[in-house]
Every structure is written in structure tokens, then in C-alpha cells.
Short mmCIF file of C-alpha atoms in Angstrom, two decimals:
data_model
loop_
_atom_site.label_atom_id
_atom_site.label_comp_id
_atom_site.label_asym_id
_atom_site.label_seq_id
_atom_site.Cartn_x
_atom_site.Cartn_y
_atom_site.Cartn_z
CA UNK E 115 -15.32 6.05 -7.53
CA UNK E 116 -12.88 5.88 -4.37
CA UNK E 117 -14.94 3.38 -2.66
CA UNK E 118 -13.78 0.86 -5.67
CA UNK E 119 -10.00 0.80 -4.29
CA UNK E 120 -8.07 -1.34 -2.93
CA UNK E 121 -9.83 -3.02 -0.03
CA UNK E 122 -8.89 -5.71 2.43
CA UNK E 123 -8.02 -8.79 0.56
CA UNK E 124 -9.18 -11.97 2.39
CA UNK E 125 -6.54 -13.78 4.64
CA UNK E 126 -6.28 -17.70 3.55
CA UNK E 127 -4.79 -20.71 6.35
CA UNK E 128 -5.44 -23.49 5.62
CA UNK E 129 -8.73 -24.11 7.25
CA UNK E 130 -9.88 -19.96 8.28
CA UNK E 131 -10.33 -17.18 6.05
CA UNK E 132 -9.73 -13.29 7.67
CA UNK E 133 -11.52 -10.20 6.38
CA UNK E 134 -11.32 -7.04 7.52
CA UNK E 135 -14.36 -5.30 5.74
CA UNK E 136 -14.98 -1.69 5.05
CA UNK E 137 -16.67 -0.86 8.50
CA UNK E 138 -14.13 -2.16 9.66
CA UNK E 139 -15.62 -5.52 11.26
CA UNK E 140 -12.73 -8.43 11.63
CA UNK E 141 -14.43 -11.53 11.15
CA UNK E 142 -12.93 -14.89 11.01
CA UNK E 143 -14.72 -17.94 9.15
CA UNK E 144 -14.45 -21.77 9.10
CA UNK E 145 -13.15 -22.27 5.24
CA UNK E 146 -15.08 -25.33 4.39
CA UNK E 147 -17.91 -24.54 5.87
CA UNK E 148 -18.39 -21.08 6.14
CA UNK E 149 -19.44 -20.92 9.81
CA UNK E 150 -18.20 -17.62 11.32
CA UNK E 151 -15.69 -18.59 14.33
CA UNK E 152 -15.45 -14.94 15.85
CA UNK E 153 -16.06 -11.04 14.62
CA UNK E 154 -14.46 -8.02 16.22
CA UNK E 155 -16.30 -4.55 15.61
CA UNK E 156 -13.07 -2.62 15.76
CA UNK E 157 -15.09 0.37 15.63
CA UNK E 158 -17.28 -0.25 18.30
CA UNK E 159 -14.66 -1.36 20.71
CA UNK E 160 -12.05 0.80 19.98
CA UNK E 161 -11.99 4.91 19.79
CA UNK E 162 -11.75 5.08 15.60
CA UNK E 163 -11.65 8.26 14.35
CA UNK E 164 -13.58 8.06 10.81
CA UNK E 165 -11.76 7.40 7.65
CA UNK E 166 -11.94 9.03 4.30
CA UNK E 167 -13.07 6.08 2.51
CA UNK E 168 -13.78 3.14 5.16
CA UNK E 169 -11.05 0.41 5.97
CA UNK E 170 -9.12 -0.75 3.08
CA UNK E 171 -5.69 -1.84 5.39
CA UNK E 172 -5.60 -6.20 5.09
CA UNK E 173 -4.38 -7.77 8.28
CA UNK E 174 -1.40 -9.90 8.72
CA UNK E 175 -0.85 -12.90 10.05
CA UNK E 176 2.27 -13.30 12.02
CA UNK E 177 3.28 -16.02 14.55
CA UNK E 178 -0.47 -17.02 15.27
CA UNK E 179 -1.00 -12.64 15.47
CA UNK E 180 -3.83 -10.91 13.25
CA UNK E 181 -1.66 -7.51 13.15
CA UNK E 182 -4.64 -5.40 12.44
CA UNK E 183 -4.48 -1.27 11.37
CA UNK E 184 -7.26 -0.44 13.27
CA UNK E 185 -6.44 3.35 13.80
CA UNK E 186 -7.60 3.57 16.93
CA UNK E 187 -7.29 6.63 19.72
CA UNK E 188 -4.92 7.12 21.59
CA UNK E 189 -2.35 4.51 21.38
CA UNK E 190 -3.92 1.93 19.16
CA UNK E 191 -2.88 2.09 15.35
CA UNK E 192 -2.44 -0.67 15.18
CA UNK E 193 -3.73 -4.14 17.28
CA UNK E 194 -3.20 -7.39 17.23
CA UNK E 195 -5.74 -10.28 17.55
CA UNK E 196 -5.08 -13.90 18.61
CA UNK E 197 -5.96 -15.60 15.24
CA UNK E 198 -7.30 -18.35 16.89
CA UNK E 199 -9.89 -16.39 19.41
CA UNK E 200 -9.95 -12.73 18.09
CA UNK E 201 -9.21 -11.83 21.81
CA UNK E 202 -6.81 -8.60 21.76
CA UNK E 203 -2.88 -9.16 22.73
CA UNK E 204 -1.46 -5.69 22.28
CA UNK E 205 -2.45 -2.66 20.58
CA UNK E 206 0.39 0.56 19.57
CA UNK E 207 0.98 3.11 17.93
CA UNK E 208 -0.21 6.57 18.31
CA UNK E 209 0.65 9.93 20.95
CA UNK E 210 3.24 7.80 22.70
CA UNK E 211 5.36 7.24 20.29
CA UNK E 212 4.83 10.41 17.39
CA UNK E 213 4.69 13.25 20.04
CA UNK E 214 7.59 15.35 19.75
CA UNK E 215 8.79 13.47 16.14
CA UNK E 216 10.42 15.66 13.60
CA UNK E 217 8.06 16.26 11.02
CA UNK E 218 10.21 15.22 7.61
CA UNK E 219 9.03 17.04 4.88
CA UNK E 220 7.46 19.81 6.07
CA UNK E 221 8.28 23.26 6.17
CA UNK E 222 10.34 24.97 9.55
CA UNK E 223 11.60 22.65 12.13
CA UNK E 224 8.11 20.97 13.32
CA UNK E 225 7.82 18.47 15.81
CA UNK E 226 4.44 16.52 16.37
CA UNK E 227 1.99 17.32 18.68
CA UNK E 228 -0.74 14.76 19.02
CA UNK E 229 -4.20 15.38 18.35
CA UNK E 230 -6.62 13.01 19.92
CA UNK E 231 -9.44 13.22 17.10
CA UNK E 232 -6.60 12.69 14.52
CA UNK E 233 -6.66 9.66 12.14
CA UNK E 234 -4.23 6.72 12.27
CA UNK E 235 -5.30 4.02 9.95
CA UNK E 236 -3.92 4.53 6.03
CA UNK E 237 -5.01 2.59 3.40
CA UNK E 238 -1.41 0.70 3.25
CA UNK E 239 -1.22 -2.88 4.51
CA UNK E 240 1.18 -4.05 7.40
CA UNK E 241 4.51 -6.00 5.81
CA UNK E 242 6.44 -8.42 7.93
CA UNK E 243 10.36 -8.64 7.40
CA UNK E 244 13.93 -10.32 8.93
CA UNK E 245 15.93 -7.44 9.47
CA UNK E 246 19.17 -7.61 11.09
CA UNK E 247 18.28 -11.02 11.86
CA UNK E 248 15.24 -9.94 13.47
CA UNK E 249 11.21 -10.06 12.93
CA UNK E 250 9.71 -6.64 12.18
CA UNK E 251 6.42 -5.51 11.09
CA UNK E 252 6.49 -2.09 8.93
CA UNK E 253 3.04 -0.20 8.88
CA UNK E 254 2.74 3.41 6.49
CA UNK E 255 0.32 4.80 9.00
CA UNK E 256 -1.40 8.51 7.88
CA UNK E 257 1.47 10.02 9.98
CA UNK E 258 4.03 7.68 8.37
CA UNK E 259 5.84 4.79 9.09
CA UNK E 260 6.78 3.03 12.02
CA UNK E 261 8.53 -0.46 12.78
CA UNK E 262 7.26 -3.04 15.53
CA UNK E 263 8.23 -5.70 17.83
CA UNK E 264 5.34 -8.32 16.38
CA UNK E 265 5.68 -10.03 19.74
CA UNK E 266 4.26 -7.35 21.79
CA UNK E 267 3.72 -4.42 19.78
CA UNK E 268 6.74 -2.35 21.07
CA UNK E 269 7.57 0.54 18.34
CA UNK E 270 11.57 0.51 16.98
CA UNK E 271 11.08 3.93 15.94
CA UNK E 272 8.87 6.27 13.73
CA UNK E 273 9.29 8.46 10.88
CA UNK E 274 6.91 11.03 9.61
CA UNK E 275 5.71 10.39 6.11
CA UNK E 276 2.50 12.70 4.93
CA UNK E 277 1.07 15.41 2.44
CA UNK E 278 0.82 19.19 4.82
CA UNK E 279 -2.61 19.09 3.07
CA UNK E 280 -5.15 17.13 5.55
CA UNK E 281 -7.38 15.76 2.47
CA UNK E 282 -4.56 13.21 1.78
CA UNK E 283 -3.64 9.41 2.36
CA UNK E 284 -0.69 7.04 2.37
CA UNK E 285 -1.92 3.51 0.43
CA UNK E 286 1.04 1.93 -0.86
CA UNK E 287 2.78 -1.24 1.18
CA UNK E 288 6.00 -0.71 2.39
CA UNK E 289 8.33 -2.26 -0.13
CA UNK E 290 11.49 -4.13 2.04
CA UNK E 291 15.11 -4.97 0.35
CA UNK E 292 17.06 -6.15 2.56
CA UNK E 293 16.97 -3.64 5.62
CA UNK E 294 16.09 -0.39 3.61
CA UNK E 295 12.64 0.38 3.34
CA UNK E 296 10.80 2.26 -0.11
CA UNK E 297 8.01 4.51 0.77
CA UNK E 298 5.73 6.92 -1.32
CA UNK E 299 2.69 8.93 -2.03
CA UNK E 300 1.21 10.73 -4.62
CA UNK E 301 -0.74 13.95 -2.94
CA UNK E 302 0.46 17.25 -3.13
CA UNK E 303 4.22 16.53 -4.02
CA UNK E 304 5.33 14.40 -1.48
CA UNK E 305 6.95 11.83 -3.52
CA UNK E 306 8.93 8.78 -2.09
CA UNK E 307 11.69 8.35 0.14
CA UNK E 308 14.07 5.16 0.66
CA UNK E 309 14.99 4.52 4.66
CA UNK E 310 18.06 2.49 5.81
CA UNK E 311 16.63 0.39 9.42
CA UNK E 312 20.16 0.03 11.10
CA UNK E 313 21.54 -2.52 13.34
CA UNK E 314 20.13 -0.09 16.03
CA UNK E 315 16.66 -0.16 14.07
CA UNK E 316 16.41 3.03 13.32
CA UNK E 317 15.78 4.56 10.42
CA UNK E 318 18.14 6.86 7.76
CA UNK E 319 16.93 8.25 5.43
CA UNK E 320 19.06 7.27 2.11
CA UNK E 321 17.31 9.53 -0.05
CA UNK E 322 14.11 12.20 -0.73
CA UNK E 323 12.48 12.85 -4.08
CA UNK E 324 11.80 15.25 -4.29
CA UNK E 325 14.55 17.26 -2.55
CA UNK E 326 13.03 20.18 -2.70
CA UNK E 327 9.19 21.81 -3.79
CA UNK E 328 8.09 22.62 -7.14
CA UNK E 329 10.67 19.60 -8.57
CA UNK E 330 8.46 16.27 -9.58
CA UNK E 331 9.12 13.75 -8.31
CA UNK E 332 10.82 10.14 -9.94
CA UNK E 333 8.13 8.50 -8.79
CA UNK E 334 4.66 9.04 -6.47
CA UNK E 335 2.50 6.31 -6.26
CA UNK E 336 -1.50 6.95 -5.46
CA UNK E 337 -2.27 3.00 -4.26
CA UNK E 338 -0.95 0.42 -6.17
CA UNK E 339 2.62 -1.07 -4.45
CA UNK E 340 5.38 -0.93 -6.51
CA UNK E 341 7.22 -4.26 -7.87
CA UNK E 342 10.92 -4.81 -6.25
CA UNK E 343 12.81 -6.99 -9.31
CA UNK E 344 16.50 -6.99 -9.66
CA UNK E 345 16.98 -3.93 -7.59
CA UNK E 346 14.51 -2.06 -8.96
CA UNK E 347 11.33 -0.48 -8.43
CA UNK E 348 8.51 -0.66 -11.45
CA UNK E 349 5.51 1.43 -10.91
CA UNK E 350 2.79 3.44 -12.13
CA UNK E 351 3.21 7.15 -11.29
CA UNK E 352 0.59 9.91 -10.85
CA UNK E 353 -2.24 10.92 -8.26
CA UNK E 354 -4.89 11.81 -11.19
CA UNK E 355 -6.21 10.31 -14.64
CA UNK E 356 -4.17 13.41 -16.66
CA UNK E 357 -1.03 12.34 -14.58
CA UNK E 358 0.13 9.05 -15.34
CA UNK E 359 3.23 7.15 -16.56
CA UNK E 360 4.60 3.85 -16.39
CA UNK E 361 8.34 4.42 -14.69
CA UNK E 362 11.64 1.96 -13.89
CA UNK E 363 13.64 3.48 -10.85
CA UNK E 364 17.07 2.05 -9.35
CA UNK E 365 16.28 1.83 -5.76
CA UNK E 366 19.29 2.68 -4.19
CA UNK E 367 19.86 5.73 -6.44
CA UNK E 368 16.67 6.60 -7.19
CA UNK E 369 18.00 7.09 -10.82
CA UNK E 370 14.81 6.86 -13.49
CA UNK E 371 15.80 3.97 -16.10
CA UNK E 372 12.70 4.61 -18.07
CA UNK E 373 9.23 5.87 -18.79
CA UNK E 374 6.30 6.02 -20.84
CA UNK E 375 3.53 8.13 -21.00
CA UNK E 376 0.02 6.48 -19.48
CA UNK E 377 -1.95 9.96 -19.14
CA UNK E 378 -5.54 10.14 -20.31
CA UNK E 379 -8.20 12.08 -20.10
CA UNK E 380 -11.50 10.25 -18.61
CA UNK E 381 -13.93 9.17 -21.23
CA UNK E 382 -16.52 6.88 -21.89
CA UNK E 383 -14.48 4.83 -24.40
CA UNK E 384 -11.37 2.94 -22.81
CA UNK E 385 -8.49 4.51 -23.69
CA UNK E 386 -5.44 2.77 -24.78
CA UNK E 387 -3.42 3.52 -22.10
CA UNK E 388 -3.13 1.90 -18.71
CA UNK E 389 -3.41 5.03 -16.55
CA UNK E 390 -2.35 4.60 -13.05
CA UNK E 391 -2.18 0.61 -13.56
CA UNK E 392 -1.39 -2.09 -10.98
CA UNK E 393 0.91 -4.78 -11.45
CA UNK E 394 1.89 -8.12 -10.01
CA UNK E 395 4.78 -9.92 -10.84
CA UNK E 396 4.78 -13.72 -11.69
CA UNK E 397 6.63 -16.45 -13.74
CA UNK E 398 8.93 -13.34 -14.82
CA UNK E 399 6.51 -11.34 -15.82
CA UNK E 400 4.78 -8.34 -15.13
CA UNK E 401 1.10 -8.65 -15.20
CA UNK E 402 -0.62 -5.13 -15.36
CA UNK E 403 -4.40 -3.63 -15.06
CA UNK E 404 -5.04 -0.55 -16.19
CA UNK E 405 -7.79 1.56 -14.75
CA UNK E 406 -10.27 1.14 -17.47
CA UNK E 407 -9.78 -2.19 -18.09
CA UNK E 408 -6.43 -2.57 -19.90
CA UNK E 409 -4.31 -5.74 -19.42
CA UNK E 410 -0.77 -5.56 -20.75
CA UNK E 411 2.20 -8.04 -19.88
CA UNK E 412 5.48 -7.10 -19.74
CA UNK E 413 9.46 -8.01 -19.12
CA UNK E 414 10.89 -7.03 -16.20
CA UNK E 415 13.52 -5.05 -18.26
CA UNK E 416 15.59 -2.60 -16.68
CA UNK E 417 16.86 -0.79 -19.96
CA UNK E 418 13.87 -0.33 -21.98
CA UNK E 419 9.74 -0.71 -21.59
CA UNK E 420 9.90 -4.18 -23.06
CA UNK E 421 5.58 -4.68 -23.72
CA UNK E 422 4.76 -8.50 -24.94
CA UNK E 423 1.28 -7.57 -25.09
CA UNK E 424 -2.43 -5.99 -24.44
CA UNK E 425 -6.01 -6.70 -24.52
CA UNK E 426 -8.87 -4.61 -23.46
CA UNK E 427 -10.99 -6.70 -21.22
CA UNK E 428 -14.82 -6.17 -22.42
CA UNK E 429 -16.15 -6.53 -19.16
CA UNK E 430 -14.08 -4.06 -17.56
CA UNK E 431 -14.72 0.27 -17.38
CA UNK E 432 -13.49 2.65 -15.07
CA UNK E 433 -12.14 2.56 -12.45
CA UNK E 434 -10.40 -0.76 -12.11
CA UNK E 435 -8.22 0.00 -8.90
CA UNK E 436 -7.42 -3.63 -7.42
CA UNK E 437 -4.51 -5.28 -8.25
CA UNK E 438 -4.69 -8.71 -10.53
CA UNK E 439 -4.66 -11.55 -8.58
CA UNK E 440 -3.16 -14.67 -9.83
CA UNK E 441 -3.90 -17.73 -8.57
CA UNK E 442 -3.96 -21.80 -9.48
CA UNK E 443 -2.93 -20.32 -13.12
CA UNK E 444 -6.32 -17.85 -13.15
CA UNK E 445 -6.03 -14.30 -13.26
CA UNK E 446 -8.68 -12.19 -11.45
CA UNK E 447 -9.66 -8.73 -12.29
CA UNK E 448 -12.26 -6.24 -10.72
CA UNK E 449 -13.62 -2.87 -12.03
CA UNK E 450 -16.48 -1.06 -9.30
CA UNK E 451 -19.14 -3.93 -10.63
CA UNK E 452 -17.73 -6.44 -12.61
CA UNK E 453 -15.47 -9.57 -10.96
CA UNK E 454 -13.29 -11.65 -13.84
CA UNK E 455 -11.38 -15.15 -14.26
CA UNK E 456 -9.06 -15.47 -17.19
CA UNK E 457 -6.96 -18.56 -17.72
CA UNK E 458 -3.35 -17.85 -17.86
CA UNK E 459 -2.03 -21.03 -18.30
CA UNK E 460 0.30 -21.07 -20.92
CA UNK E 461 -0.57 -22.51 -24.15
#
């Protein structure tokens, strides 16, 4: 079940491939041949408390930097690797720079105080931007996110983002227009909330959805990262199989365009809904995978659910929890056991 979602995807250069597997082993490998260059144990050689569900962050390459969530005690969230070596240039994050935070979103007027067993790593990938002119890396860490120097690590600022509940994750990628920043989550009502990074790169909050408990929220998003298109945000909604819908939000308003109904009930024949579905967005189009298998392509239409079509993959059950990939006009798809190419060349 969980350990079928999204995992590290494999980092491509022209002659190296990066993967970050679910022990959380960062290995690099010649591409033509194979040959492993280098492997860091990030477990064994840094102080990682365990995750819920093994690594599933993917590294990023930045500037000749493997930016790395490794989630590491005390101050190492997040490390980065030469790409060439694996040897470590910095590591950050952590008590140095959440102690004494404000915790948004939670009840009373809570600061953080660091625990040293606590986790760090989410299940959200880091996401380089130019902000203000300036390089930035984003991470959604399990405490929320923070912004980074990618030169040497040095946190901008921090903002808490996170269920009260402890049996919770973040998993979505921060999603970057311009210099505001959409995050969400899908346990225990937390929702989504869109940050401004200033000129002084820090963040202000825009808005919170929801405002305040017991309202639902526009959108909260379990894993898959929403699409940015023409200012707004198109997403699958819902933490469970019963709560699911398929939802168009403006992003700097938050205001809900549209939505349709996924939910479904678990069952041994594949429903004919898409669930909590993941989508990419290519040539125009939305490309979406439902969770038992269902592939739809849509419009990016901001005024109406505009569906061009669906098919059932055979080879495909529940739970299908990684995002298509498209490449070199082939679509890949992957349920818990089953890997599949379609060609989507157009005909």
C-alpha cells in the first residue's frame, strides 16, 4: 500500500544517473555503462531519525550540488553532495533555525521547541527558483517549509507547515509563481496556504484555507503536486479513497473555479473514477492517472472540467500513486507491480 508512493525518481545528466533509494542510499552511476561512481549511506553517516515509509524525497541538482533531504539530526535536513564526488559541502536545516518559530496553524500562540529524535525529511522534493533575481531552493520539510542559499546552505527563513497529529506527512513539491510559493497537505484539515517570499526573503502569508477548523478546505493534496497553468492550480483533492475530487483553484485568490466528484469506495473492480489522480501537464494537456489504473486527458480549462478522454489501463489495479511520466513521446505508468509504456505520439 504506502510503500507504492511516490519514490525518488532517478536524476538524468548527460552521462550519470542519481538515485536516492528507499534506505536512503545516494548512489551515483556511469549512464552507459552502469558502473557505480560513488554511494553515500545517508543513514549510516548521518543521525536519521526513521521515516514513516522510507525515503521518497528526489535530489536536486543545482550548480554541480546534489541538494539531498536527508533529515538528518540536529542541523542536517537537508545536505548537499558534490555531484561529481558525493563528498558533503554543507548540510542545514533543523534546531538552529525552527527553535523558537511560530507554529502557524496550531492552536494558542506556540513557538517550536526542538526535539532531537524528531523527524525532518518529508516525502516532498526540493524545487529550485529565481526569486527577486536570486537562486533559492524551497524544501516542505515535516515541520514545513524553508528557503536556502544553494551555495552554502544558509536558511532565508522558515515557516511552519504540519498536521498537530504526529501520524502525518507533507509530500507535495512546492509549487513557485513568480515569488509566491503554494503549499498543502491533506491530514487532519490542514489544507494549503499561498506565501509571498519578499525582496527581504521572507515569507507572507497571502492566504490560509482553511481559515478556521471544521471548514474544508479548497483544496488538500495527499502526494501528487499540483499543475500551475495560466494562474491556476489543478489538482486532485482528498487524503482517503471516499474523499476525492478533481478541483480548479485561482492561485492568488484561492477562489474554486470547478470540481467534480472522484470519490470511490475501494473494490476489486476499477472504478470509473480517478480517485486521488496525478497529473502532468504536456503539449497543453493534462495527462492524468488515477489510482486504480484510470488514464483520462484533459484541457487545461479554467471555466469548466473540459475531459477529451479515458481508458482503463488492463495492466493497472490499485494503488497507482506515481505520477505519469512522459518522455521521447512514451507515457509511463506504475501501479505496486506492474511498470507500463504507451505511445503517445499523436496519430
Amino acid at each position: 500500500g504506502y510503500n507504492n508512493g511516490p519514490r525518488c525518481t532517478p536524476l538524468l545528466t548527460e552521462d550519470r544517473c542519481f538515485t536516492l533509494g528507499a534506505e536512503g542510499k545516494l548512489t551515483a552511476v556511469e549512464l552507459a555503462t552502469g558502473k557505480q561512481l560513488w554511494q553515500r549511506d545517508t543513514a549510516k553517516d548521518f543521525q536519521v531519525p526513521e521515516a514513516f515509509f522510507g525515503v521518497g524525497s528526489t535530489p536536486l541538482l543545482e550548480n554541480g550540488l546534489l541538494i539531498t533531504m536527508v533529515g538528518a539530526q540536529t542541523n542536517a535536513g537537508v545536505v548537499a553532495f558534490e555531484a561529481a564526488t558525493g563528498r558533503t559541502v554543507w548540510a542545514s536545516v533543523g534546531a538552529d533555525n525552527w527553535t523558537g518559530q511560530p507554529m502557524h496553524g496550531w492552536p494558542g500562540e506556540r513557538t517550536v521547541v526542538w526535539k532531537s529524535w524528531d523527524k525532518q525529511a518529508s516525502y516532498a522534493s526540493p524545487v529550485a527558483a529565481t526569486v527577486h533575481g536570486r537562486r533559492v531552493v524551497l524544501c516542505l520539510m515535516r515541520q514545513g517549509l524553508v528557503a536556502l542559499d544553494p551555495a552554502d546552505g544558509r536558511v532565508l527563513d522558515s515557516f511552519w507547515f504540519r498536521a498537530t497529529v504526529e501520524e502525518s506527512v507533507n509530500a507535495i513539491n512546492p509549487v513557485v509563481s513568480g515569488n509566491h510559493v503554494f503549499i498543502s497537505a491533506a491530514y487532519y484539515n490542514v489544507g494549503s496556504v499561498l506565501l509571498e517570499l519578499t525582496e527581504e526573503f521572507k515569507f507572507r502569508e497571502v492566504w490560509r484555507d482553511p481559515e478556521a477548523r471544521g471548514r474544508t478546505p479548497n483544496l488538500e493534496i495527499h502526494w501528487t503536486t499540483p499543475i500551475l497553468h495560466d494562474g491556476h492550480v489543478f489538482a486532485f483533492s482528498g487524503r482517503d479513497e471516499p474523499d476525492a475530487s478533481f478541483r480548479c483553484v485561482e492561485l492568488l485568490t484561492n477562489r474554486l473555479k470547478w470540481e467534480r466528484d472522484e470519490s470511490w469506495r475501494r473494490s476489486r473492480t476499477p472504478p470509473n473514477v480517478f480517485g486521488r489522480g496525478s497529473t502532468i501537464l504536456a503539449d497543453g494537456k493534462l495527462f492524468a492517472l488515477g489510482e486504480a489504473g484510470l488514464l483520462g486527458l484533459f484541457r487545461p480549462d479554467t471555466g469548466k472540467v473540459s475531459e477529451l478522454g479515458r481508458w482503463q489501463v488492463p495492466e493497472l489495479r490499485y494503488p497507482c500513486w506515481a505520477a505519469p511520466v512522459l518522455a521521447d513521446k512514451r507515457l509511463y505508468l506504475r501501479s505496486e507491480d506492474r511498470l507500463v509504456c504507451l505511445d503517445a505520439a499523436a496519430r
